[in-house]
């Protein structure tokens, strides 16, 4: 298998975990390159659901996994996840998992600020998970961050925490008017886990470079989706990292010439968690039916996902931004019972037709989707394993997706399990 990047094309929750789990069987290394534990990837293995938030999904296939420098890591969550996976008989030893020494650490004050900020915003909150992701990225940009390499020198770590905490506590006390954090307590928390963390820390960029030179193949696992990207998404209703394929290089320390294949994961309809514009959102019985049939609840937050028709303005934007070489369609089976299925091909705004995704939130909120209708197939697809055996109307729906995006469909998922997968064109 060529070095492959997997990214979400919508607002996250497209089913990347399953596709990464599937593809990782054919890779040597699996790398997570951005985001934090605000992402949740769900895999179903032998009928059992396993959810990861930080550790790449490839760990299920017992591939060597890496958390890149572009990820912000809550070390306590990381260790909890290691214990959870180990309890499911998955080897998550330091031989199987490495964390970049340049990855930034989510500190307790990041979480305190995140939650206080959302509370203060009230009805204007953006729907953050409150896990400290954004504040950690803020400190990274303002050069106030702590990295995993800092843990290796305890005296240096303490000195940095002392300086940073003085400012954070002032902010928490005088602006948000909430409790401050105790320096000794913060340090004590890290002292309890430091010895466990150290064996996992490595220069991931160097390890990956050496692996490429030894003909190892790498699968790069993205989190969230293209339209939550800090640069290109529905700002400010976005995540705090760059979710597009270009960041696979920067977020892992691998040169871009080594990215061979870029697969975009597309849910057969569209969902979104949290606040923000969503032009094709459905507020009727069909939207409720899709939500219930698809079990659309966030893997990380448990929040109910908003559901709507497939949006080609969104999808074609993702094709351009990511240089997609193939599509993997997920949850096709959720649409099995519908009489009619719609595809949004453009937006209408103040009498004008819009084909390209606009940056202004106000415009997006006032856009009306322009739909084309397709007949449903009214047939159970969850047991189908060959593309040619899909109902004709299902194939026509998929063919239309490929036609509108000008990108070929390589994988179709018709259920949560590994076996509920149709390989249309081989990637490996």
Short mmCIF file of C-alpha atoms in Angstrom, two decimals:
data_model
loop_
_atom_site.label_atom_id
_atom_site.label_comp_id
_atom_site.label_asym_id
_atom_site.label_seq_id
_atom_site.Cartn_x
_atom_site.Cartn_y
_atom_site.Cartn_z
CA UNK A 1 0.00 0.00 0.00
CA UNK A 2 1.25 3.51 -0.80
CA UNK A 3 1.58 6.08 1.98
CA UNK A 4 -2.06 7.10 2.45
CA UNK A 5 -3.76 10.03 4.18
CA UNK A 6 -7.31 9.58 5.45
CA UNK A 7 -9.34 12.75 6.05
CA UNK A 8 -12.94 13.62 6.76
CA UNK A 9 -14.69 15.66 4.07
CA UNK A 10 -17.63 17.04 6.03
CA UNK A 11 -17.86 18.16 9.69
CA UNK A 12 -16.29 15.07 11.19
CA UNK A 13 -17.97 11.86 12.32
CA UNK A 14 -17.78 10.44 8.79
CA UNK A 15 -16.60 7.01 9.92
CA UNK A 16 -12.84 7.49 9.57
CA UNK A 17 -12.11 5.05 12.38
CA UNK A 18 -13.54 2.09 10.51
CA UNK A 19 -11.76 2.96 7.26
CA UNK A 20 -8.44 3.50 9.05
CA UNK A 21 -8.93 0.19 10.84
CA UNK A 22 -9.55 -1.47 7.47
CA UNK A 23 -6.59 0.13 5.71
CA UNK A 24 -4.17 -0.26 8.60
CA UNK A 25 -4.08 -4.01 7.98
CA UNK A 26 -2.01 -3.18 4.90
CA UNK A 27 0.22 -0.50 6.47
CA UNK A 28 3.30 -0.78 8.68
CA UNK A 29 2.79 2.44 10.65
CA UNK A 30 -0.32 4.46 11.53
CA UNK A 31 0.07 8.13 12.48
CA UNK A 32 -2.33 10.64 14.04
CA UNK A 33 -1.30 14.14 12.94
CA UNK A 34 -3.68 16.72 14.48
CA UNK A 35 -6.41 17.40 16.98
CA UNK A 36 -6.73 16.03 20.49
CA UNK A 37 -9.12 13.93 22.53
CA UNK A 38 -12.00 15.99 21.15
CA UNK A 39 -12.05 13.39 18.36
CA UNK A 40 -13.56 9.94 18.72
CA UNK A 41 -13.03 7.03 16.34
CA UNK A 42 -15.31 4.03 16.70
CA UNK A 43 -14.38 0.54 15.50
CA UNK A 44 -16.48 -2.61 15.72
CA UNK A 45 -14.34 -5.74 16.02
CA UNK A 46 -16.01 -9.15 16.32
CA UNK A 47 -19.21 -7.42 17.30
CA UNK A 48 -17.55 -5.36 20.05
CA UNK A 49 -17.39 -1.58 19.87
CA UNK A 50 -14.01 -0.03 20.68
CA UNK A 51 -13.57 3.75 20.80
CA UNK A 52 -10.26 5.60 20.65
CA UNK A 53 -9.73 9.33 21.17
CA UNK A 54 -5.99 9.83 20.88
CA UNK A 55 -4.35 6.58 19.91
CA UNK A 56 -4.57 5.84 16.16
CA UNK A 57 -7.21 3.32 15.13
CA UNK A 58 -4.46 1.14 13.68
CA UNK A 59 -3.66 -0.09 17.19
CA UNK A 60 -6.64 -2.44 16.83
CA UNK A 61 -4.75 -4.16 13.99
CA UNK A 62 -1.67 -4.17 16.23
CA UNK A 63 0.30 -1.89 13.94
CA UNK A 64 2.96 0.44 15.26
CA UNK A 65 1.19 3.71 16.04
CA UNK A 66 2.43 7.25 16.43
CA UNK A 67 0.97 10.46 17.85
CA UNK A 68 2.54 13.28 15.85
CA UNK A 69 3.75 16.73 16.83
CA UNK A 70 0.56 18.30 15.43
CA UNK A 71 -1.58 16.61 18.10
CA UNK A 72 -2.25 18.18 21.50
CA UNK A 73 -2.23 15.46 24.12
CA UNK A 74 -3.85 15.18 27.52
CA UNK A 75 -1.42 12.73 29.16
CA UNK A 76 -3.99 11.56 31.70
CA UNK A 77 -6.47 10.72 28.95
CA UNK A 78 -3.67 9.01 27.01
CA UNK A 79 -2.83 6.72 29.91
CA UNK A 80 -6.51 5.97 30.56
CA UNK A 81 -6.88 5.03 26.90
CA UNK A 82 -3.80 2.82 27.06
CA UNK A 83 -5.32 1.02 30.06
CA UNK A 84 -8.71 0.72 28.31
CA UNK A 85 -7.21 -0.81 25.18
CA UNK A 86 -4.98 -3.11 27.25
CA UNK A 87 -8.09 -4.34 29.08
CA UNK A 88 -9.40 -5.36 25.64
CA UNK A 89 -6.25 -7.46 25.06
CA UNK A 90 -4.65 -4.90 22.74
CA UNK A 91 -0.91 -4.37 23.08
CA UNK A 92 -0.28 -0.66 23.74
CA UNK A 93 3.23 -1.02 25.07
CA UNK A 94 5.95 1.56 24.26
CA UNK A 95 7.09 -0.81 21.50
CA UNK A 96 3.70 -0.32 19.80
CA UNK A 97 3.04 3.38 20.50
CA UNK A 98 5.18 6.50 20.45
CA UNK A 99 4.28 10.12 21.19
CA UNK A 100 6.21 12.91 19.53
CA UNK A 101 8.57 14.73 21.87
CA UNK A 102 7.33 17.92 20.14
CA UNK A 103 3.63 17.27 20.79
CA UNK A 104 2.08 19.86 23.12
CA UNK A 105 0.63 18.87 26.47
CA UNK A 106 -2.91 19.78 27.50
CA UNK A 107 -2.58 21.10 31.02
CA UNK A 108 -5.28 21.36 33.74
CA UNK A 109 -5.43 25.14 33.27
CA UNK A 110 -6.29 24.65 29.59
CA UNK A 111 -9.38 22.69 30.59
CA UNK A 112 -10.34 25.23 33.25
CA UNK A 113 -10.10 28.10 30.75
CA UNK A 114 -11.98 26.16 28.06
CA UNK A 115 -14.95 25.47 30.33
CA UNK A 116 -14.99 28.95 31.87
CA UNK A 117 -14.90 30.58 28.44
CA UNK A 118 -17.88 28.58 27.14
CA UNK A 119 -19.85 29.38 30.29
CA UNK A 120 -19.11 33.08 29.94
CA UNK A 121 -20.18 33.10 26.28
CA UNK A 122 -23.59 31.69 27.16
CA UNK A 123 -25.82 31.49 24.10
CA UNK A 124 -22.90 32.54 21.88
CA UNK A 125 -20.78 29.50 22.76
CA UNK A 126 -19.24 27.58 19.84
CA UNK A 127 -19.87 24.09 21.21
CA UNK A 128 -16.35 23.14 22.29
CA UNK A 129 -15.93 19.81 24.09
CA UNK A 130 -14.32 21.61 27.04
CA UNK A 131 -11.27 19.36 26.96
CA UNK A 132 -8.73 22.17 26.71
CA UNK A 133 -7.89 21.64 23.04
CA UNK A 134 -8.28 25.26 21.91
CA UNK A 135 -6.44 26.86 24.85
CA UNK A 136 -3.56 24.41 24.34
CA UNK A 137 -3.26 25.37 20.67
CA UNK A 138 -3.41 29.03 21.75
CA UNK A 139 -0.39 28.53 24.00
CA UNK A 140 1.40 26.70 21.20
CA UNK A 141 1.00 29.70 18.90
CA UNK A 142 1.93 32.24 21.58
CA UNK A 143 5.02 30.16 22.47
CA UNK A 144 3.79 29.44 26.00
CA UNK A 145 3.21 25.74 25.47
CA UNK A 146 4.66 22.74 27.23
CA UNK A 147 5.82 19.82 25.12
CA UNK A 148 6.51 16.19 25.94
CA UNK A 149 10.26 16.84 25.72
CA UNK A 150 9.80 19.22 28.69
CA UNK A 151 8.73 16.29 30.89
CA UNK A 152 12.17 14.75 30.49
CA UNK A 153 13.78 17.60 32.47
CA UNK A 154 11.75 17.84 35.67
CA UNK A 155 13.33 21.03 37.01
CA UNK A 156 12.79 22.77 33.68
CA UNK A 157 9.19 21.53 33.61
CA UNK A 158 8.49 22.90 37.09
CA UNK A 159 10.00 26.26 36.24
CA UNK A 160 7.88 26.63 33.10
CA UNK A 161 4.68 25.59 34.87
CA UNK A 162 5.34 28.12 37.63
CA UNK A 163 5.74 30.99 35.17
CA UNK A 164 2.75 30.01 33.02
CA UNK A 165 0.43 29.28 35.95
CA UNK A 166 0.91 32.77 37.37
CA UNK A 167 -0.64 34.26 34.23
CA UNK A 168 -3.34 31.60 33.89
CA UNK A 169 -4.47 31.98 37.48
CA UNK A 170 -4.74 35.75 37.07
CA UNK A 171 -6.91 35.17 34.01
CA UNK A 172 -9.11 32.59 35.77
CA UNK A 173 -9.54 34.67 38.93
CA UNK A 174 -9.99 38.19 37.60
CA UNK A 175 -11.65 37.65 34.23
CA UNK A 176 -13.65 34.44 34.57
CA UNK A 177 -14.00 34.72 38.36
CA UNK A 178 -13.53 30.99 38.92
CA UNK A 179 -11.20 28.95 41.10
CA UNK A 180 -7.47 29.05 40.43
CA UNK A 181 -5.11 26.07 40.26
CA UNK A 182 -2.54 25.13 42.87
CA UNK A 183 1.03 24.77 41.56
CA UNK A 184 2.00 21.95 43.93
CA UNK A 185 -1.12 19.97 43.06
CA UNK A 186 -0.48 20.31 39.31
CA UNK A 187 3.13 19.17 39.70
CA UNK A 188 2.12 16.30 41.98
CA UNK A 189 -0.35 15.06 39.36
CA UNK A 190 2.42 14.91 36.77
CA UNK A 191 4.91 13.30 39.13
CA UNK A 192 2.48 10.39 39.52
CA UNK A 193 2.41 9.67 35.79
CA UNK A 194 5.84 10.87 34.60
CA UNK A 195 7.58 7.50 34.83
CA UNK A 196 4.82 5.85 32.80
CA UNK A 197 4.95 8.54 30.09
CA UNK A 198 8.69 8.70 29.47
CA UNK A 199 9.04 5.34 27.63
CA UNK A 200 6.42 6.48 25.10
CA UNK A 201 8.22 9.71 24.14
CA UNK A 202 10.26 9.70 20.90
CA UNK A 203 11.29 11.87 17.97
CA UNK A 204 8.47 10.61 15.77
CA UNK A 205 9.67 12.52 12.70
CA UNK A 206 12.99 10.66 12.77
CA UNK A 207 11.36 7.27 13.33
CA UNK A 208 8.99 7.82 10.40
CA UNK A 209 11.82 9.05 8.16
CA UNK A 210 13.88 5.98 8.94
CA UNK A 211 10.82 3.82 8.31
CA UNK A 212 10.19 5.36 4.89
CA UNK A 213 13.83 4.75 3.96
CA UNK A 214 13.33 1.12 5.03
CA UNK A 215 10.29 0.82 2.70
CA UNK A 216 7.71 0.93 5.50
CA UNK A 217 4.26 2.17 4.46
CA UNK A 218 2.46 4.78 6.52
CA UNK A 219 -1.22 5.48 7.05
CA UNK A 220 -1.93 9.04 8.24
CA UNK A 221 -5.11 9.29 10.31
CA UNK A 222 -6.92 12.61 10.36
CA UNK A 223 -9.43 13.68 12.99
CA UNK A 224 -12.59 15.80 12.68
CA UNK A 225 -13.41 16.93 9.13
CA UNK A 226 -12.38 19.40 6.45
CA UNK A 227 -15.09 21.92 7.36
CA UNK A 228 -13.89 22.07 10.95
CA UNK A 229 -10.44 23.14 9.74
CA UNK A 230 -9.15 26.28 11.48
CA UNK A 231 -8.15 27.79 8.12
CA UNK A 232 -10.85 26.56 5.75
CA UNK A 233 -13.85 25.58 7.87
CA UNK A 234 -16.97 27.38 9.08
CA UNK A 235 -14.96 29.77 11.25
CA UNK A 236 -15.39 30.36 14.18
CA UNK A 237 -17.41 27.14 14.49
CA UNK A 238 -14.33 25.04 13.85
CA UNK A 239 -11.73 23.04 15.72
CA UNK A 240 -8.34 24.53 16.64
CA UNK A 241 -6.15 22.56 14.25
CA UNK A 242 -5.72 22.14 10.52
CA UNK A 243 -7.68 19.03 9.53
CA UNK A 244 -6.88 18.95 5.80
CA UNK A 245 -4.46 16.53 4.16
CA UNK A 246 -1.62 19.06 3.84
CA UNK A 247 -1.22 19.00 7.61
CA UNK A 248 -0.42 15.28 7.53
CA UNK A 249 3.10 16.32 6.55
CA UNK A 250 3.52 19.18 9.02
CA UNK A 251 1.73 17.43 11.88
CA UNK A 252 3.90 14.32 11.69
CA UNK A 253 7.24 15.68 10.52
CA UNK A 254 7.15 13.88 7.18
CA UNK A 255 7.94 15.68 3.94
CA UNK A 256 4.91 16.16 1.62
CA UNK A 257 6.53 14.25 -1.26
CA UNK A 258 5.91 11.12 0.82
CA UNK A 259 2.10 11.49 0.70
CA UNK A 260 0.97 9.24 -2.16
CA UNK A 261 -2.77 8.64 -1.78
CA UNK A 262 -5.39 10.88 -0.14
CA UNK A 263 -8.72 9.27 0.69
CA UNK A 264 -11.69 11.41 1.68
CA UNK A 265 -14.30 9.81 3.92
CA UNK A 266 -17.84 10.80 2.98
CA UNK A 267 -20.92 9.91 4.96
CA UNK A 268 -23.75 9.07 2.51
CA UNK A 269 -25.63 11.99 4.07
CA UNK A 270 -24.34 14.87 6.21
CA UNK A 271 -24.11 15.35 9.97
CA UNK A 272 -22.76 17.96 12.33
CA UNK A 273 -22.23 18.10 16.10
CA UNK A 274 -22.44 21.39 17.94
CA UNK A 275 -23.21 24.88 16.72
CA UNK A 276 -22.53 26.39 13.31
CA UNK A 277 -24.21 26.73 9.90
CA UNK A 278 -25.48 23.58 8.19
CA UNK A 279 -27.33 24.40 4.95
CA UNK A 280 -28.82 20.94 4.27
CA UNK A 281 -29.91 20.24 7.85
CA UNK A 282 -33.28 18.48 8.11
CA UNK A 283 -35.76 19.39 10.82
CA UNK A 284 -38.48 16.93 9.80
CA UNK A 285 -39.30 13.24 10.27
CA UNK A 286 -36.72 12.22 7.66
CA UNK A 287 -33.97 13.98 9.62
CA UNK A 288 -35.12 12.22 12.79
CA UNK A 289 -35.25 8.87 10.98
CA UNK A 290 -31.69 9.27 9.67
CA UNK A 291 -30.51 10.29 13.13
CA UNK A 292 -32.10 7.26 14.78
CA UNK A 293 -31.24 4.71 12.09
CA UNK A 294 -27.66 5.94 11.92
CA UNK A 295 -27.28 6.10 15.73
CA UNK A 296 -25.94 9.59 15.28
CA UNK A 297 -24.43 10.44 18.63
CA UNK A 298 -20.92 11.85 19.10
CA UNK A 299 -18.32 9.21 20.02
CA UNK A 300 -16.55 11.69 22.31
CA UNK A 301 -19.37 13.85 23.68
CA UNK A 302 -22.46 11.65 23.26
CA UNK A 303 -24.22 14.70 21.81
CA UNK A 304 -26.97 14.12 19.26
CA UNK A 305 -25.74 14.86 15.74
CA UNK A 306 -27.69 17.14 13.44
CA UNK A 307 -28.56 15.34 10.19
CA UNK A 308 -29.16 16.47 6.61
CA UNK A 309 -28.86 15.54 2.96
CA UNK A 310 -25.55 15.08 1.18
CA UNK A 311 -24.05 18.48 0.35
CA UNK A 312 -21.96 18.65 -2.83
CA UNK A 313 -20.86 22.24 -2.21
CA UNK A 314 -19.22 20.96 0.96
CA UNK A 315 -17.86 17.82 -0.69
CA UNK A 316 -16.38 19.54 -3.76
CA UNK A 317 -14.72 22.04 -1.43
CA UNK A 318 -13.09 19.12 0.38
CA UNK A 319 -11.97 17.59 -2.93
CA UNK A 320 -10.12 20.79 -3.82
CA UNK A 321 -8.62 21.49 -0.42
CA UNK A 322 -7.33 17.96 0.12
CA UNK A 323 -6.39 16.91 -3.45
CA UNK A 324 -8.46 13.78 -2.94
CA UNK A 325 -7.46 10.75 -5.01
CA UNK A 326 -10.37 8.57 -3.87
CA UNK A 327 -13.57 8.49 -1.83
CA UNK A 328 -14.76 6.08 0.85
CA UNK A 329 -18.53 6.27 1.32
CA UNK A 330 -19.85 5.29 4.75
CA UNK A 331 -23.29 4.53 6.19
CA UNK A 332 -24.96 3.90 2.83
CA UNK A 333 -27.19 1.38 4.59
CA UNK A 334 -28.75 4.12 6.75
CA UNK A 335 -30.60 5.34 3.65
CA UNK A 336 -31.99 1.88 2.76
CA UNK A 337 -35.59 2.59 3.79
CA UNK A 338 -36.06 6.02 2.24
CA UNK A 339 -38.40 6.55 -0.71
CA UNK A 340 -36.51 9.60 -1.96
CA UNK A 341 -32.95 10.78 -1.43
CA UNK A 342 -31.69 14.25 -2.20
CA UNK A 343 -28.33 15.73 -3.13
CA UNK A 344 -27.59 19.43 -2.71
CA UNK A 345 -25.78 20.56 -5.87
CA UNK A 346 -25.54 24.30 -5.11
CA UNK A 347 -26.84 27.05 -2.84
CA UNK A 348 -29.14 29.95 -3.59
CA UNK A 349 -28.37 33.25 -1.89
CA UNK A 350 -30.32 36.44 -2.57
CA UNK A 351 -31.34 35.22 -6.02
CA UNK A 352 -27.82 34.07 -6.97
CA UNK A 353 -26.56 30.52 -7.37
CA UNK A 354 -23.47 29.66 -5.33
CA UNK A 355 -21.30 26.70 -6.29
CA UNK A 356 -18.30 27.41 -4.04
CA UNK A 357 -18.35 27.25 -0.26
CA UNK A 358 -18.55 30.84 1.10
CA UNK A 359 -16.42 31.93 4.08
CA UNK A 360 -19.00 34.23 5.70
CA UNK A 361 -21.11 32.59 8.40
CA UNK A 362 -23.94 35.08 7.81
CA UNK A 363 -24.15 34.13 4.13
CA UNK A 364 -24.03 30.41 4.91
CA UNK A 365 -26.84 30.79 7.40
CA UNK A 366 -29.00 32.44 4.74
CA UNK A 367 -28.19 30.01 1.92
CA UNK A 368 -30.95 27.78 0.61
CA UNK A 369 -29.84 24.39 -0.75
CA UNK A 370 -30.69 23.55 -4.36
CA UNK A 371 -31.55 19.86 -4.56
CA UNK A 372 -31.81 17.14 -7.13
CA UNK A 373 -33.91 14.12 -6.17
CA UNK A 374 -33.06 10.45 -6.54
CA UNK A 375 -35.34 7.45 -5.99
CA UNK A 376 -34.49 5.29 -3.01
CA UNK A 377 -33.63 1.60 -3.39
CA UNK A 378 -35.82 0.24 -0.57
CA UNK A 379 -33.57 -2.77 -0.07
CA UNK A 380 -31.30 -3.93 2.73
CA UNK A 381 -27.70 -3.36 1.68
CA UNK A 382 -26.01 -4.33 4.96
CA UNK A 383 -25.11 -7.86 3.83
CA UNK A 384 -23.82 -6.93 0.37
CA UNK A 385 -20.07 -7.39 -0.22
CA UNK A 386 -19.76 -6.80 -3.98
CA UNK A 387 -20.40 -3.46 -5.66
CA UNK A 388 -22.25 -5.02 -8.60
CA UNK A 389 -24.74 -6.58 -6.18
CA UNK A 390 -25.91 -3.22 -4.83
CA UNK A 391 -29.42 -2.12 -5.88
CA UNK A 392 -29.40 -0.17 -9.15
CA UNK A 393 -30.68 3.01 -7.50
CA UNK A 394 -27.93 2.77 -4.87
CA UNK A 395 -25.31 2.47 -7.61
CA UNK A 396 -26.84 5.43 -9.45
CA UNK A 397 -26.66 7.49 -6.24
CA UNK A 398 -23.01 6.58 -5.77
CA UNK A 399 -22.20 7.14 -9.43
CA UNK A 400 -23.70 10.61 -9.18
CA UNK A 401 -21.42 11.38 -6.23
CA UNK A 402 -18.39 10.33 -8.25
CA UNK A 403 -19.59 12.33 -11.26
CA UNK A 404 -20.15 15.53 -9.29
CA UNK A 405 -16.85 15.31 -7.42
CA UNK A 406 -14.82 13.92 -10.37
CA UNK A 407 -13.21 11.56 -7.83
CA UNK A 408 -13.61 7.79 -7.99
CA UNK A 409 -15.26 5.83 -5.19
CA UNK A 410 -12.93 3.17 -3.84
CA UNK A 411 -14.71 1.89 -0.72
CA UNK A 412 -18.38 1.66 0.29
CA UNK A 413 -19.32 0.87 3.89
CA UNK A 414 -22.74 -0.65 4.56
CA UNK A 415 -22.45 -1.25 8.29
CA UNK A 416 -20.20 -0.71 11.31
CA UNK A 417 -18.34 -4.05 11.18
CA UNK A 418 -15.23 -4.78 9.12
CA UNK A 419 -17.12 -7.35 7.10
CA UNK A 420 -19.76 -4.78 6.05
CA UNK A 421 -17.41 -3.24 3.50
CA UNK A 422 -17.35 -3.20 -0.30
CA UNK A 423 -13.99 -2.69 -1.99
CA UNK A 424 -14.76 -1.09 -5.36
CA UNK A 425 -11.20 -0.09 -6.25
CA UNK A 426 -8.22 -1.38 -4.32
CA UNK A 427 -6.04 1.12 -2.47
CA UNK A 428 -3.69 -1.57 -1.18
#
